[in-house]
Amino acid sequence: MQRRDFLRLSVGTAAAAAVASRVRAQGAVKEIRIGYQKNGVLVITRQQAALEKHFTPQGIEVKWVEFSSGPPMMEAMNVGSVDYGAVGDSPPVFAQAAGAAIVYAAGQPITNGQGILVPKDSPIRSIAELKGKRVGFTKGSSAHNIVVQTLEKAGLTYADITPVYLTPPDAGPAFANGSIEAWAIWDPYFAIGETRQNGRILINAREVTKTNSFYIANRDFAKNHGAILQQIVDVTTATAKWAEQHRDEVAKSLAAVTGIPLEIQTIAANRSAFVVGPVTDDIVATQQGVADRFHKLGLIPKPIVIRDIVWRNPAA
């Protein structure tokens, strides 16, 4: 992903966002903007109004902004339109390489709930048989990383497949109608592909590599409002602890917020890991491996150092 592709918002929009960010830096926070997708802890946090309950007494409003995947959320966060959000491992790598104003605020190991699907009647039975096939995934997403590492596991290269860059809402129909022969994706779309779109799991991500998801913050927000950011992380962490012990209720929460059927969200909830914690040295090392691999393949234009943008609360 090139810098010009990543920062495609108009000059006027970017300038307005920059002005808004400076205004927020100069005074008290009156609103926090949370980016979320159709899965994970932030969906539960929204459904429970946990952040609202915490911040309303402080006179701070919470605004929720939904994204179909991580890359557009990183674009919005870069220009200051979103303060905090949850993404997989690849979007912040592409964003950092493009010079985006982001920091890693917290981490979450992923133990299940993503991988590569093929149609149930597909002759593809091994990773090696992906050679020459059309594989759909969102460019710059965690699925992108899974594809790259899965190919390496089988001794294949990125050039051995035909990548088809699709957002999850577009990839589902393409998979169902045979326009792509494999689909790399995460829950709840992973579960939808299995149960509603005649999919078969070719490989689970956990069989290939360790993966993490992240809670990312706008760099200026983290610098100027570290105490507020720490409170957001604390509420997220508390919600995650609750979710680990209440998976049936998590599924209901996810279904209520996203509109995705309960049976789908039940599958996703039962195989998810919800624990949120600091960005540890181990997580940094794993994420650095992702970045180094993407640079070697020419997917990002320059090497980056993950640790450079890991946020540490100076008050901690």
PDB file of C-alpha atoms in Angstrom:
ATOM      1  CA  MET A   1       0.000   0.000   0.000  1.00  0.00           C
ATOM      2  CA  GLN A   2       1.538   3.285  -1.096  1.00  0.00           C
ATOM      3  CA  ARG A   3       1.400   6.464   0.956  1.00  0.00           C
ATOM      4  CA  ARG A   4      -0.731   8.158  -1.706  1.00  0.00           C
ATOM      5  CA  ASP A   5      -3.179   5.251  -1.571  1.00  0.00           C
ATOM      6  CA  PHE A   6      -3.387   5.321   2.199  1.00  0.00           C
ATOM      7  CA  LEU A   7      -3.910   9.066   2.536  1.00  0.00           C
ATOM      8  CA  ARG A   8      -6.568   9.537  -0.098  1.00  0.00           C
ATOM      9  CA  LEU A   9      -8.805  11.868   1.810  1.00  0.00           C
ATOM     10  CA  SER A  10      -9.163  15.331   0.330  1.00  0.00           C
ATOM     11  CA  VAL A  11      -6.888  18.160   1.416  1.00  0.00           C
ATOM     12  CA  GLY A  12      -9.892  20.017   2.753  1.00  0.00           C
ATOM     13  CA  THR A  13     -11.026  17.093   4.874  1.00  0.00           C
ATOM     14  CA  ALA A  14      -7.534  16.460   6.212  1.00  0.00           C
ATOM     15  CA  ALA A  15      -7.034  20.134   7.025  1.00  0.00           C
ATOM     16  CA  ALA A  16     -10.349  20.317   8.842  1.00  0.00           C
ATOM     17  CA  ALA A  17      -9.482  17.211  10.836  1.00  0.00           C
ATOM     18  CA  ALA A  18      -6.102  18.688  11.736  1.00  0.00           C
ATOM     19  CA  VAL A  19      -7.727  21.874  12.998  1.00  0.00           C
ATOM     20  CA  ALA A  20     -10.204  19.835  15.023  1.00  0.00           C
ATOM     21  CA  SER A  21      -7.355  17.834  16.544  1.00  0.00           C
ATOM     22  CA  ARG A  22      -5.521  21.014  17.584  1.00  0.00           C
ATOM     23  CA  VAL A  23      -8.662  22.376  19.180  1.00  0.00           C
ATOM     24  CA  ARG A  24      -9.143  19.131  21.126  1.00  0.00           C
ATOM     25  CA  ALA A  25      -5.512  19.241  22.257  1.00  0.00           C
ATOM     26  CA  GLN A  26      -5.930  22.731  23.641  1.00  0.00           C
ATOM     27  CA  GLY A  27      -8.936  22.048  25.839  1.00  0.00           C
ATOM     28  CA  ALA A  28     -10.843  19.414  27.768  1.00  0.00           C
ATOM     29  CA  VAL A  29     -12.124  16.394  25.879  1.00  0.00           C
ATOM     30  CA  LYS A  30     -15.854  16.654  25.247  1.00  0.00           C
ATOM     31  CA  GLU A  31     -16.178  13.653  22.917  1.00  0.00           C
ATOM     32  CA  ILE A  32     -14.279  10.461  22.206  1.00  0.00           C
ATOM     33  CA  ARG A  33     -14.723   8.683  18.867  1.00  0.00           C
ATOM     34  CA  ILE A  34     -14.476   4.880  18.933  1.00  0.00           C
ATOM     35  CA  GLY A  35     -13.932   2.844  15.765  1.00  0.00           C
ATOM     36  CA  TYR A  36     -15.247  -0.716  15.759  1.00  0.00           C
ATOM     37  CA  GLN A  37     -15.993  -3.617  13.444  1.00  0.00           C
ATOM     38  CA  LYS A  38     -18.655  -6.322  13.610  1.00  0.00           C
ATOM     39  CA  ASN A  39     -16.767  -8.398  16.169  1.00  0.00           C
ATOM     40  CA  GLY A  40     -14.850  -8.332  19.379  1.00  0.00           C
ATOM     41  CA  VAL A  41     -14.734  -6.580  22.701  1.00  0.00           C
ATOM     42  CA  LEU A  42     -15.664  -3.112  21.481  1.00  0.00           C
ATOM     43  CA  VAL A  43     -18.986  -4.371  20.136  1.00  0.00           C
ATOM     44  CA  ILE A  44     -19.769  -5.717  23.593  1.00  0.00           C
ATOM     45  CA  THR A  45     -18.539  -2.492  25.173  1.00  0.00           C
ATOM     46  CA  ARG A  46     -20.925  -0.551  22.968  1.00  0.00           C
ATOM     47  CA  GLN A  47     -23.875  -2.833  23.660  1.00  0.00           C
ATOM     48  CA  GLN A  48     -23.323  -2.514  27.411  1.00  0.00           C
ATOM     49  CA  ALA A  49     -22.748   1.251  27.154  1.00  0.00           C
ATOM     50  CA  ALA A  50     -19.701   0.683  29.358  1.00  0.00           C
ATOM     51  CA  LEU A  51     -17.786   3.680  28.061  1.00  0.00           C
ATOM     52  CA  GLU A  52     -20.865   5.891  28.287  1.00  0.00           C
ATOM     53  CA  LYS A  53     -21.415   4.895  31.913  1.00  0.00           C
ATOM     54  CA  HIS A  54     -17.801   5.699  32.679  1.00  0.00           C
ATOM     55  CA  PHE A  55     -17.452   9.000  30.823  1.00  0.00           C
ATOM     56  CA  THR A  56     -20.898  10.627  31.028  1.00  0.00           C
ATOM     57  CA  PRO A  57     -20.293  11.727  34.648  1.00  0.00           C
ATOM     58  CA  GLN A  58     -17.157  13.467  33.353  1.00  0.00           C
ATOM     59  CA  GLY A  59     -19.147  15.351  30.743  1.00  0.00           C
ATOM     60  CA  ILE A  60     -17.627  13.351  27.871  1.00  0.00           C
ATOM     61  CA  GLU A  61     -19.789  11.992  25.052  1.00  0.00           C
ATOM     62  CA  VAL A  62     -18.942   8.716  23.309  1.00  0.00           C
ATOM     63  CA  LYS A  63     -19.440   8.439  19.544  1.00  0.00           C
ATOM     64  CA  TRP A  64     -19.258   5.058  17.769  1.00  0.00           C
ATOM     65  CA  VAL A  65     -18.097   4.724  14.152  1.00  0.00           C
ATOM     66  CA  GLU A  66     -18.429   1.377  12.346  1.00  0.00           C
ATOM     67  CA  PHE A  67     -15.905   0.147   9.762  1.00  0.00           C
ATOM     68  CA  SER A  68     -15.993  -2.940   7.547  1.00  0.00           C
ATOM     69  CA  SER A  69     -12.264  -3.573   8.077  1.00  0.00           C
ATOM     70  CA  GLY A  70      -9.137  -2.131   9.660  1.00  0.00           C
ATOM     71  CA  PRO A  71      -7.501  -0.173   6.797  1.00  0.00           C
ATOM     72  CA  PRO A  72     -10.222   2.497   6.473  1.00  0.00           C
ATOM     73  CA  MET A  73     -10.274   2.832  10.264  1.00  0.00           C
ATOM     74  CA  MET A  74      -6.544   3.553  10.205  1.00  0.00           C
ATOM     75  CA  GLU A  75      -7.133   6.224   7.547  1.00  0.00           C
ATOM     76  CA  ALA A  76      -9.755   7.868   9.736  1.00  0.00           C
ATOM     77  CA  MET A  77      -7.567   7.650  12.810  1.00  0.00           C
ATOM     78  CA  ASN A  78      -4.628   9.169  10.968  1.00  0.00           C
ATOM     79  CA  VAL A  79      -6.552  12.369  10.239  1.00  0.00           C
ATOM     80  CA  GLY A  80      -8.034  12.543  13.732  1.00  0.00           C
ATOM     81  CA  SER A  81     -11.573  11.461  12.898  1.00  0.00           C
ATOM     82  CA  VAL A  82     -11.332   8.473  15.257  1.00  0.00           C
ATOM     83  CA  ASP A  83      -9.529   8.427  18.613  1.00  0.00           C
ATOM     84  CA  TYR A  84      -9.436   4.707  19.452  1.00  0.00           C
ATOM     85  CA  GLY A  85     -10.337   1.459  17.752  1.00  0.00           C
ATOM     86  CA  ALA A  86      -9.703  -2.270  17.387  1.00  0.00           C
ATOM     87  CA  VAL A  87      -7.972  -3.848  14.378  1.00  0.00           C
ATOM     88  CA  GLY A  88      -6.026  -6.943  13.399  1.00  0.00           C
ATOM     89  CA  ASP A  89      -2.268  -7.143  13.060  1.00  0.00           C
ATOM     90  CA  SER A  90      -1.722  -5.920   9.495  1.00  0.00           C
ATOM     91  CA  PRO A  91      -3.590  -2.574   9.284  1.00  0.00           C
ATOM     92  CA  PRO A  92      -1.306  -0.766  11.762  1.00  0.00           C
ATOM     93  CA  VAL A  93       1.766  -2.086   9.930  1.00  0.00           C
ATOM     94  CA  PHE A  94       0.621  -0.582   6.632  1.00  0.00           C
ATOM     95  CA  ALA A  95      -0.448   2.570   8.449  1.00  0.00           C
ATOM     96  CA  GLN A  96       2.880   3.021  10.251  1.00  0.00           C
ATOM     97  CA  ALA A  97       4.756   2.495   6.992  1.00  0.00           C
ATOM     98  CA  ALA A  98       2.667   5.287   5.473  1.00  0.00           C
ATOM     99  CA  GLY A  99       3.526   7.627   8.343  1.00  0.00           C
ATOM    100  CA  ALA A 100       0.132   7.536  10.002  1.00  0.00           C
ATOM    101  CA  ALA A 101      -0.378   9.254  13.356  1.00  0.00           C
ATOM    102  CA  ILE A 102      -1.199   6.142  15.388  1.00  0.00           C
ATOM    103  CA  VAL A 103       0.069   4.287  18.455  1.00  0.00           C
ATOM    104  CA  TYR A 104      -0.489   0.803  19.873  1.00  0.00           C
ATOM    105  CA  ALA A 105      -2.483   1.202  23.106  1.00  0.00           C
ATOM    106  CA  ALA A 106      -3.224  -2.439  24.024  1.00  0.00           C
ATOM    107  CA  GLY A 107      -2.953  -5.947  22.620  1.00  0.00           C
ATOM    108  CA  GLN A 108      -5.077  -9.073  22.370  1.00  0.00           C
ATOM    109  CA  PRO A 109      -3.743 -12.495  21.312  1.00  0.00           C
ATOM    110  CA  ILE A 110      -5.933 -14.245  18.737  1.00  0.00           C
ATOM    111  CA  THR A 111      -6.251 -17.975  19.299  1.00  0.00           C
ATOM    112  CA  ASN A 112      -9.030 -18.821  16.846  1.00  0.00           C
ATOM    113  CA  GLY A 113     -11.692 -17.378  14.604  1.00  0.00           C
ATOM    114  CA  GLN A 114      -9.792 -16.677  11.391  1.00  0.00           C
ATOM    115  CA  GLY A 115      -8.300 -18.662   8.554  1.00  0.00           C
ATOM    116  CA  ILE A 116      -8.814 -19.646   4.932  1.00  0.00           C
ATOM    117  CA  LEU A 117     -12.011 -21.124   3.542  1.00  0.00           C
ATOM    118  CA  VAL A 118     -12.619 -23.060   0.338  1.00  0.00           C
ATOM    119  CA  PRO A 119     -15.981 -24.325  -1.008  1.00  0.00           C
ATOM    120  CA  LYS A 120     -17.063 -27.627   0.513  1.00  0.00           C
ATOM    121  CA  ASP A 121     -16.885 -29.389  -2.854  1.00  0.00           C
ATOM    122  CA  SER A 122     -13.548 -27.805  -3.797  1.00  0.00           C
ATOM    123  CA  PRO A 123     -10.742 -30.181  -4.849  1.00  0.00           C
ATOM    124  CA  ILE A 124      -8.338 -28.029  -2.818  1.00  0.00           C
ATOM    125  CA  ARG A 125      -7.286 -30.086   0.199  1.00  0.00           C
ATOM    126  CA  SER A 126      -3.880 -28.650   1.061  1.00  0.00           C
ATOM    127  CA  ILE A 127      -2.175 -25.278   1.208  1.00  0.00           C
ATOM    128  CA  ALA A 128       0.051 -26.268  -1.713  1.00  0.00           C
ATOM    129  CA  GLU A 129      -3.039 -26.574  -3.898  1.00  0.00           C
ATOM    130  CA  LEU A 130      -3.673 -22.840  -3.551  1.00  0.00           C
ATOM    131  CA  LYS A 131      -1.002 -22.382  -6.225  1.00  0.00           C
ATOM    132  CA  GLY A 132      -2.485 -20.622  -9.234  1.00  0.00           C
ATOM    133  CA  LYS A 133      -5.773 -19.984  -7.447  1.00  0.00           C
ATOM    134  CA  ARG A 134      -7.729 -16.786  -6.874  1.00  0.00           C
ATOM    135  CA  VAL A 135      -7.598 -16.001  -3.152  1.00  0.00           C
ATOM    136  CA  GLY A 136      -9.810 -13.226  -1.819  1.00  0.00           C
ATOM    137  CA  PHE A 137      -8.979 -11.064   1.194  1.00  0.00           C
ATOM    138  CA  THR A 138      -8.903  -7.460   2.318  1.00  0.00           C
ATOM    139  CA  LYS A 139      -5.638  -5.759   1.403  1.00  0.00           C
ATOM    140  CA  GLY A 140      -3.768  -4.583   4.468  1.00  0.00           C
ATOM    141  CA  SER A 141      -5.929  -6.638   6.850  1.00  0.00           C
ATOM    142  CA  SER A 142      -5.028  -9.428   9.258  1.00  0.00           C
ATOM    143  CA  ALA A 143      -6.224 -11.852   6.566  1.00  0.00           C
ATOM    144  CA  HIS A 144      -3.462 -10.489   4.321  1.00  0.00           C
ATOM    145  CA  ASN A 145      -0.896 -11.608   6.879  1.00  0.00           C
ATOM    146  CA  ILE A 146      -2.507 -15.032   7.188  1.00  0.00           C
ATOM    147  CA  VAL A 147      -2.306 -15.528   3.425  1.00  0.00           C
ATOM    148  CA  VAL A 148       1.366 -14.552   3.324  1.00  0.00           C
ATOM    149  CA  GLN A 149       2.349 -16.825   6.207  1.00  0.00           C
ATOM    150  CA  THR A 150       0.202 -19.724   4.989  1.00  0.00           C
ATOM    151  CA  LEU A 151       1.927 -19.618   1.607  1.00  0.00           C
ATOM    152  CA  GLU A 152       5.329 -19.601   3.304  1.00  0.00           C
ATOM    153  CA  LYS A 153       4.333 -22.664   5.317  1.00  0.00           C
ATOM    154  CA  ALA A 154       3.711 -24.557   2.081  1.00  0.00           C
ATOM    155  CA  GLY A 155       6.855 -23.283   0.379  1.00  0.00           C
ATOM    156  CA  LEU A 156       4.868 -21.035  -1.946  1.00  0.00           C
ATOM    157  CA  THR A 157       5.390 -17.363  -2.683  1.00  0.00           C
ATOM    158  CA  TYR A 158       2.947 -14.487  -2.934  1.00  0.00           C
ATOM    159  CA  ALA A 159       3.437 -14.632  -6.692  1.00  0.00           C
ATOM    160  CA  ASP A 160       2.085 -18.208  -6.735  1.00  0.00           C
ATOM    161  CA  ILE A 161      -1.500 -17.045  -6.152  1.00  0.00           C
ATOM    162  CA  THR A 162      -3.755 -14.433  -7.706  1.00  0.00           C
ATOM    163  CA  PRO A 163      -4.702 -12.114  -4.830  1.00  0.00           C
ATOM    164  CA  VAL A 164      -8.155 -10.621  -5.174  1.00  0.00           C
ATOM    165  CA  TYR A 165      -8.534  -7.616  -2.878  1.00  0.00           C
ATOM    166  CA  LEU A 166     -12.074  -7.464  -1.524  1.00  0.00           C
ATOM    167  CA  THR A 167     -13.740  -6.067   1.576  1.00  0.00           C
ATOM    168  CA  PRO A 168     -15.567  -8.670   3.704  1.00  0.00           C
ATOM    169  CA  PRO A 169     -19.048  -7.643   2.461  1.00  0.00           C
ATOM    170  CA  ASP A 170     -17.869  -8.032  -1.154  1.00  0.00           C
ATOM    171  CA  ALA A 171     -15.787 -11.145  -0.605  1.00  0.00           C
ATOM    172  CA  GLY A 172     -18.683 -13.179   0.812  1.00  0.00           C
ATOM    173  CA  PRO A 173     -20.784 -13.098  -2.368  1.00  0.00           C
ATOM    174  CA  ALA A 174     -17.670 -13.581  -4.518  1.00  0.00           C
ATOM    175  CA  PHE A 175     -16.843 -16.709  -2.518  1.00  0.00           C
ATOM    176  CA  ALA A 176     -20.407 -17.989  -2.710  1.00  0.00           C
ATOM    177  CA  ASN A 177     -20.648 -17.572  -6.484  1.00  0.00           C
ATOM    178  CA  GLY A 178     -17.216 -19.024  -7.245  1.00  0.00           C
ATOM    179  CA  SER A 179     -15.493 -15.816  -8.350  1.00  0.00           C
ATOM    180  CA  ILE A 180     -12.715 -16.621  -5.887  1.00  0.00           C
ATOM    181  CA  GLU A 181     -11.487 -20.109  -5.066  1.00  0.00           C
ATOM    182  CA  ALA A 182     -10.430 -19.405  -1.488  1.00  0.00           C
ATOM    183  CA  TRP A 183     -11.229 -16.733   1.069  1.00  0.00           C
ATOM    184  CA  ALA A 184      -9.022 -15.574   3.942  1.00  0.00           C
ATOM    185  CA  ILE A 185     -11.215 -13.962   6.589  1.00  0.00           C
ATOM    186  CA  TRP A 186     -11.982 -13.481  10.276  1.00  0.00           C
ATOM    187  CA  ASP A 187     -15.104 -13.906  12.421  1.00  0.00           C
ATOM    188  CA  PRO A 188     -17.995 -13.328  12.170  1.00  0.00           C
ATOM    189  CA  TYR A 189     -17.520 -13.518   8.383  1.00  0.00           C
ATOM    190  CA  PHE A 190     -15.474 -16.687   8.875  1.00  0.00           C
ATOM    191  CA  ALA A 191     -18.473 -18.312  10.575  1.00  0.00           C
ATOM    192  CA  ILE A 192     -20.846 -16.936   7.919  1.00  0.00           C
ATOM    193  CA  GLY A 193     -18.679 -18.459   5.210  1.00  0.00           C
ATOM    194  CA  GLU A 194     -18.757 -21.825   6.965  1.00  0.00           C
ATOM    195  CA  THR A 195     -22.455 -21.978   7.722  1.00  0.00           C
ATOM    196  CA  ARG A 196     -24.195 -19.861   5.106  1.00  0.00           C
ATOM    197  CA  GLN A 197     -21.883 -19.819   2.095  1.00  0.00           C
ATOM    198  CA  ASN A 198     -20.960 -23.484   1.751  1.00  0.00           C
ATOM    199  CA  GLY A 199     -17.452 -23.054   3.084  1.00  0.00           C
ATOM    200  CA  ARG A 200     -14.948 -25.559   4.417  1.00  0.00           C
ATOM    201  CA  ILE A 201     -11.984 -24.569   6.575  1.00  0.00           C
ATOM    202  CA  LEU A 202      -8.761 -25.235   4.687  1.00  0.00           C
ATOM    203  CA  ILE A 203      -6.620 -23.980   7.551  1.00  0.00           C
ATOM    204  CA  ASN A 204      -7.059 -22.144  10.827  1.00  0.00           C
ATOM    205  CA  ALA A 205      -4.717 -19.245  11.446  1.00  0.00           C
ATOM    206  CA  ARG A 206      -3.592 -20.805  14.736  1.00  0.00           C
ATOM    207  CA  GLU A 207      -2.107 -23.706  12.741  1.00  0.00           C
ATOM    208  CA  VAL A 208       0.139 -21.290  10.876  1.00  0.00           C
ATOM    209  CA  THR A 209       1.334 -18.599  13.242  1.00  0.00           C
ATOM    210  CA  LYS A 210       0.737 -16.587  16.386  1.00  0.00           C
ATOM    211  CA  THR A 211      -1.479 -13.599  15.680  1.00  0.00           C
ATOM    212  CA  ASN A 212      -2.676 -10.610  17.648  1.00  0.00           C
ATOM    213  CA  SER A 213      -5.259  -7.912  17.368  1.00  0.00           C
ATOM    214  CA  PHE A 214      -4.697  -4.421  18.697  1.00  0.00           C
ATOM    215  CA  TYR A 215      -6.343  -1.413  20.243  1.00  0.00           C
ATOM    216  CA  ILE A 216      -4.956   1.588  18.395  1.00  0.00           C
ATOM    217  CA  ALA A 217      -5.165   5.257  19.314  1.00  0.00           C
ATOM    218  CA  ASN A 218      -4.583   8.471  17.416  1.00  0.00           C
ATOM    219  CA  ARG A 219      -1.077   9.656  18.298  1.00  0.00           C
ATOM    220  CA  ASP A 220      -2.070  13.203  19.229  1.00  0.00           C
ATOM    221  CA  PHE A 221      -4.966  11.971  21.339  1.00  0.00           C
ATOM    222  CA  ALA A 222      -2.597   9.635  23.205  1.00  0.00           C
ATOM    223  CA  LYS A 223      -0.036  12.402  23.695  1.00  0.00           C
ATOM    224  CA  ASN A 224      -2.449  15.091  24.829  1.00  0.00           C
ATOM    225  CA  HIS A 225      -5.032  13.001  26.692  1.00  0.00           C
ATOM    226  CA  GLY A 226      -3.131  10.049  28.117  1.00  0.00           C
ATOM    227  CA  ALA A 227      -5.283   9.863  31.243  1.00  0.00           C
ATOM    228  CA  ILE A 228      -8.445   9.598  29.132  1.00  0.00           C
ATOM    229  CA  LEU A 229      -6.847   6.971  26.889  1.00  0.00           C
ATOM    230  CA  GLN A 230      -5.850   4.912  29.919  1.00  0.00           C
ATOM    231  CA  GLN A 231      -9.443   5.016  31.140  1.00  0.00           C
ATOM    232  CA  ILE A 232     -10.662   3.809  27.735  1.00  0.00           C
ATOM    233  CA  VAL A 233      -8.152   0.935  27.840  1.00  0.00           C
ATOM    234  CA  ASP A 234      -9.204   0.097  31.407  1.00  0.00           C
ATOM    235  CA  VAL A 235     -12.890  -0.075  30.446  1.00  0.00           C
ATOM    236  CA  THR A 236     -12.008  -2.202  27.405  1.00  0.00           C
ATOM    237  CA  THR A 237      -9.970  -4.550  29.600  1.00  0.00           C
ATOM    238  CA  ALA A 238     -12.751  -4.882  32.159  1.00  0.00           C
ATOM    239  CA  THR A 239     -15.291  -5.662  29.430  1.00  0.00           C
ATOM    240  CA  ALA A 240     -12.947  -8.295  28.005  1.00  0.00           C
ATOM    241  CA  LYS A 241     -12.661 -10.009  31.395  1.00  0.00           C
ATOM    242  CA  TRP A 242     -16.447 -10.107  31.646  1.00  0.00           C
ATOM    243  CA  ALA A 243     -16.726 -11.520  28.113  1.00  0.00           C
ATOM    244  CA  GLU A 244     -14.393 -14.417  28.882  1.00  0.00           C
ATOM    245  CA  GLN A 245     -16.864 -15.654  31.497  1.00  0.00           C
ATOM    246  CA  HIS A 246     -20.151 -14.883  29.704  1.00  0.00           C
ATOM    247  CA  ARG A 247     -19.920 -16.207  26.161  1.00  0.00           C
ATOM    248  CA  ASP A 248     -23.638 -16.844  25.706  1.00  0.00           C
ATOM    249  CA  GLU A 249     -24.381 -13.254  26.644  1.00  0.00           C
ATOM    250  CA  VAL A 250     -21.532 -12.090  24.409  1.00  0.00           C
ATOM    251  CA  ALA A 251     -23.134 -13.817  21.439  1.00  0.00           C
ATOM    252  CA  LYS A 252     -26.440 -12.102  22.187  1.00  0.00           C
ATOM    253  CA  SER A 253     -24.692  -8.739  22.488  1.00  0.00           C
ATOM    254  CA  LEU A 254     -22.856  -9.214  19.198  1.00  0.00           C
ATOM    255  CA  ALA A 255     -26.045 -10.247  17.427  1.00  0.00           C
ATOM    256  CA  ALA A 256     -27.980  -7.290  18.851  1.00  0.00           C
ATOM    257  CA  VAL A 257     -25.407  -4.704  17.785  1.00  0.00           C
ATOM    258  CA  THR A 258     -24.415  -6.121  14.395  1.00  0.00           C
ATOM    259  CA  GLY A 259     -27.651  -7.672  13.148  1.00  0.00           C
ATOM    260  CA  ILE A 260     -25.766 -10.878  12.346  1.00  0.00           C
ATOM    261  CA  PRO A 261     -27.825 -13.951  13.373  1.00  0.00           C
ATOM    262  CA  LEU A 262     -27.335 -15.313  16.871  1.00  0.00           C
ATOM    263  CA  GLU A 263     -26.222 -18.737  15.644  1.00  0.00           C
ATOM    264  CA  ILE A 264     -23.357 -17.119  13.728  1.00  0.00           C
ATOM    265  CA  GLN A 265     -22.277 -14.947  16.615  1.00  0.00           C
ATOM    266  CA  THR A 266     -22.490 -17.925  18.975  1.00  0.00           C
ATOM    267  CA  ILE A 267     -19.916 -19.767  16.870  1.00  0.00           C
ATOM    268  CA  ALA A 268     -17.706 -16.684  16.838  1.00  0.00           C
ATOM    269  CA  ALA A 269     -18.064 -16.012  20.566  1.00  0.00           C
ATOM    270  CA  ASN A 270     -17.343 -19.584  21.597  1.00  0.00           C
ATOM    271  CA  ARG A 271     -14.020 -19.696  19.775  1.00  0.00           C
ATOM    272  CA  SER A 272     -12.827 -16.167  20.480  1.00  0.00           C
ATOM    273  CA  ALA A 273     -10.224 -14.998  22.962  1.00  0.00           C
ATOM    274  CA  PHE A 274     -11.239 -11.757  24.647  1.00  0.00           C
ATOM    275  CA  VAL A 275      -8.401 -11.029  27.071  1.00  0.00           C
ATOM    276  CA  VAL A 276      -6.930  -7.544  26.565  1.00  0.00           C
ATOM    277  CA  GLY A 277      -3.615  -6.461  28.033  1.00  0.00           C
ATOM    278  CA  PRO A 278      -0.446  -4.443  27.499  1.00  0.00           C
ATOM    279  CA  VAL A 279       1.571  -4.668  24.295  1.00  0.00           C
ATOM    280  CA  THR A 280       4.196  -7.028  25.682  1.00  0.00           C
ATOM    281  CA  ASP A 281       7.694  -7.695  24.346  1.00  0.00           C
ATOM    282  CA  ASP A 282       6.417 -10.978  22.894  1.00  0.00           C
ATOM    283  CA  ILE A 283       3.582  -9.222  21.081  1.00  0.00           C
ATOM    284  CA  VAL A 284       5.992  -6.573  19.782  1.00  0.00           C
ATOM    285  CA  ALA A 285       8.326  -9.289  18.492  1.00  0.00           C
ATOM    286  CA  THR A 286       5.491 -11.089  16.719  1.00  0.00           C
ATOM    287  CA  GLN A 287       4.260  -7.851  15.170  1.00  0.00           C
ATOM    288  CA  GLN A 288       7.787  -6.913  14.111  1.00  0.00           C
ATOM    289  CA  GLY A 289       7.923 -10.214  12.265  1.00  0.00           C
ATOM    290  CA  VAL A 290       4.786  -9.238  10.346  1.00  0.00           C
ATOM    291  CA  ALA A 291       6.294  -5.875   9.423  1.00  0.00           C
ATOM    292  CA  ASP A 292       9.615  -7.364   8.356  1.00  0.00           C
ATOM    293  CA  ARG A 293       7.893  -9.975   6.220  1.00  0.00           C
ATOM    294  CA  PHE A 294       5.736  -7.375   4.476  1.00  0.00           C
ATOM    295  CA  HIS A 295       8.776  -5.219   3.744  1.00  0.00           C
ATOM    296  CA  LYS A 296      10.695  -8.186   2.335  1.00  0.00           C
ATOM    297  CA  LEU A 297       7.786  -8.891  -0.012  1.00  0.00           C
ATOM    298  CA  GLY A 298       7.559  -5.257  -1.081  1.00  0.00           C
ATOM    299  CA  LEU A 299       4.099  -4.856   0.413  1.00  0.00           C
ATOM    300  CA  ILE A 300       5.245  -1.857   2.453  1.00  0.00           C
ATOM    301  CA  PRO A 301       7.755   0.639   1.033  1.00  0.00           C
ATOM    302  CA  LYS A 302      10.221   0.822   3.915  1.00  0.00           C
ATOM    303  CA  PRO A 303      11.247  -1.021   7.088  1.00  0.00           C
ATOM    304  CA  ILE A 304       9.534   0.067  10.288  1.00  0.00           C
ATOM    305  CA  VAL A 305      10.172  -0.436  13.997  1.00  0.00           C
ATOM    306  CA  ILE A 306       6.999  -1.475  15.828  1.00  0.00           C
ATOM    307  CA  ARG A 307       8.316  -0.470  19.243  1.00  0.00           C
ATOM    308  CA  ASP A 308       8.604   3.136  18.047  1.00  0.00           C
ATOM    309  CA  ILE A 309       4.830   3.572  18.216  1.00  0.00           C
ATOM    310  CA  VAL A 310       3.931   1.515  21.287  1.00  0.00           C
ATOM    311  CA  TRP A 311       2.218   3.868  23.732  1.00  0.00           C
ATOM    312  CA  ARG A 312       3.261   3.849  27.353  1.00  0.00           C
ATOM    313  CA  ASN A 313       1.201   5.838  29.824  1.00  0.00           C
ATOM    314  CA  PRO A 314       3.699   8.282  31.329  1.00  0.00           C
ATOM    315  CA  ALA A 315       1.652   8.343  34.532  1.00  0.00           C
ATOM    316  CA  ALA A 316       1.898   4.588  34.988  1.00  0.00           C
TER     317      ALA A 316
END
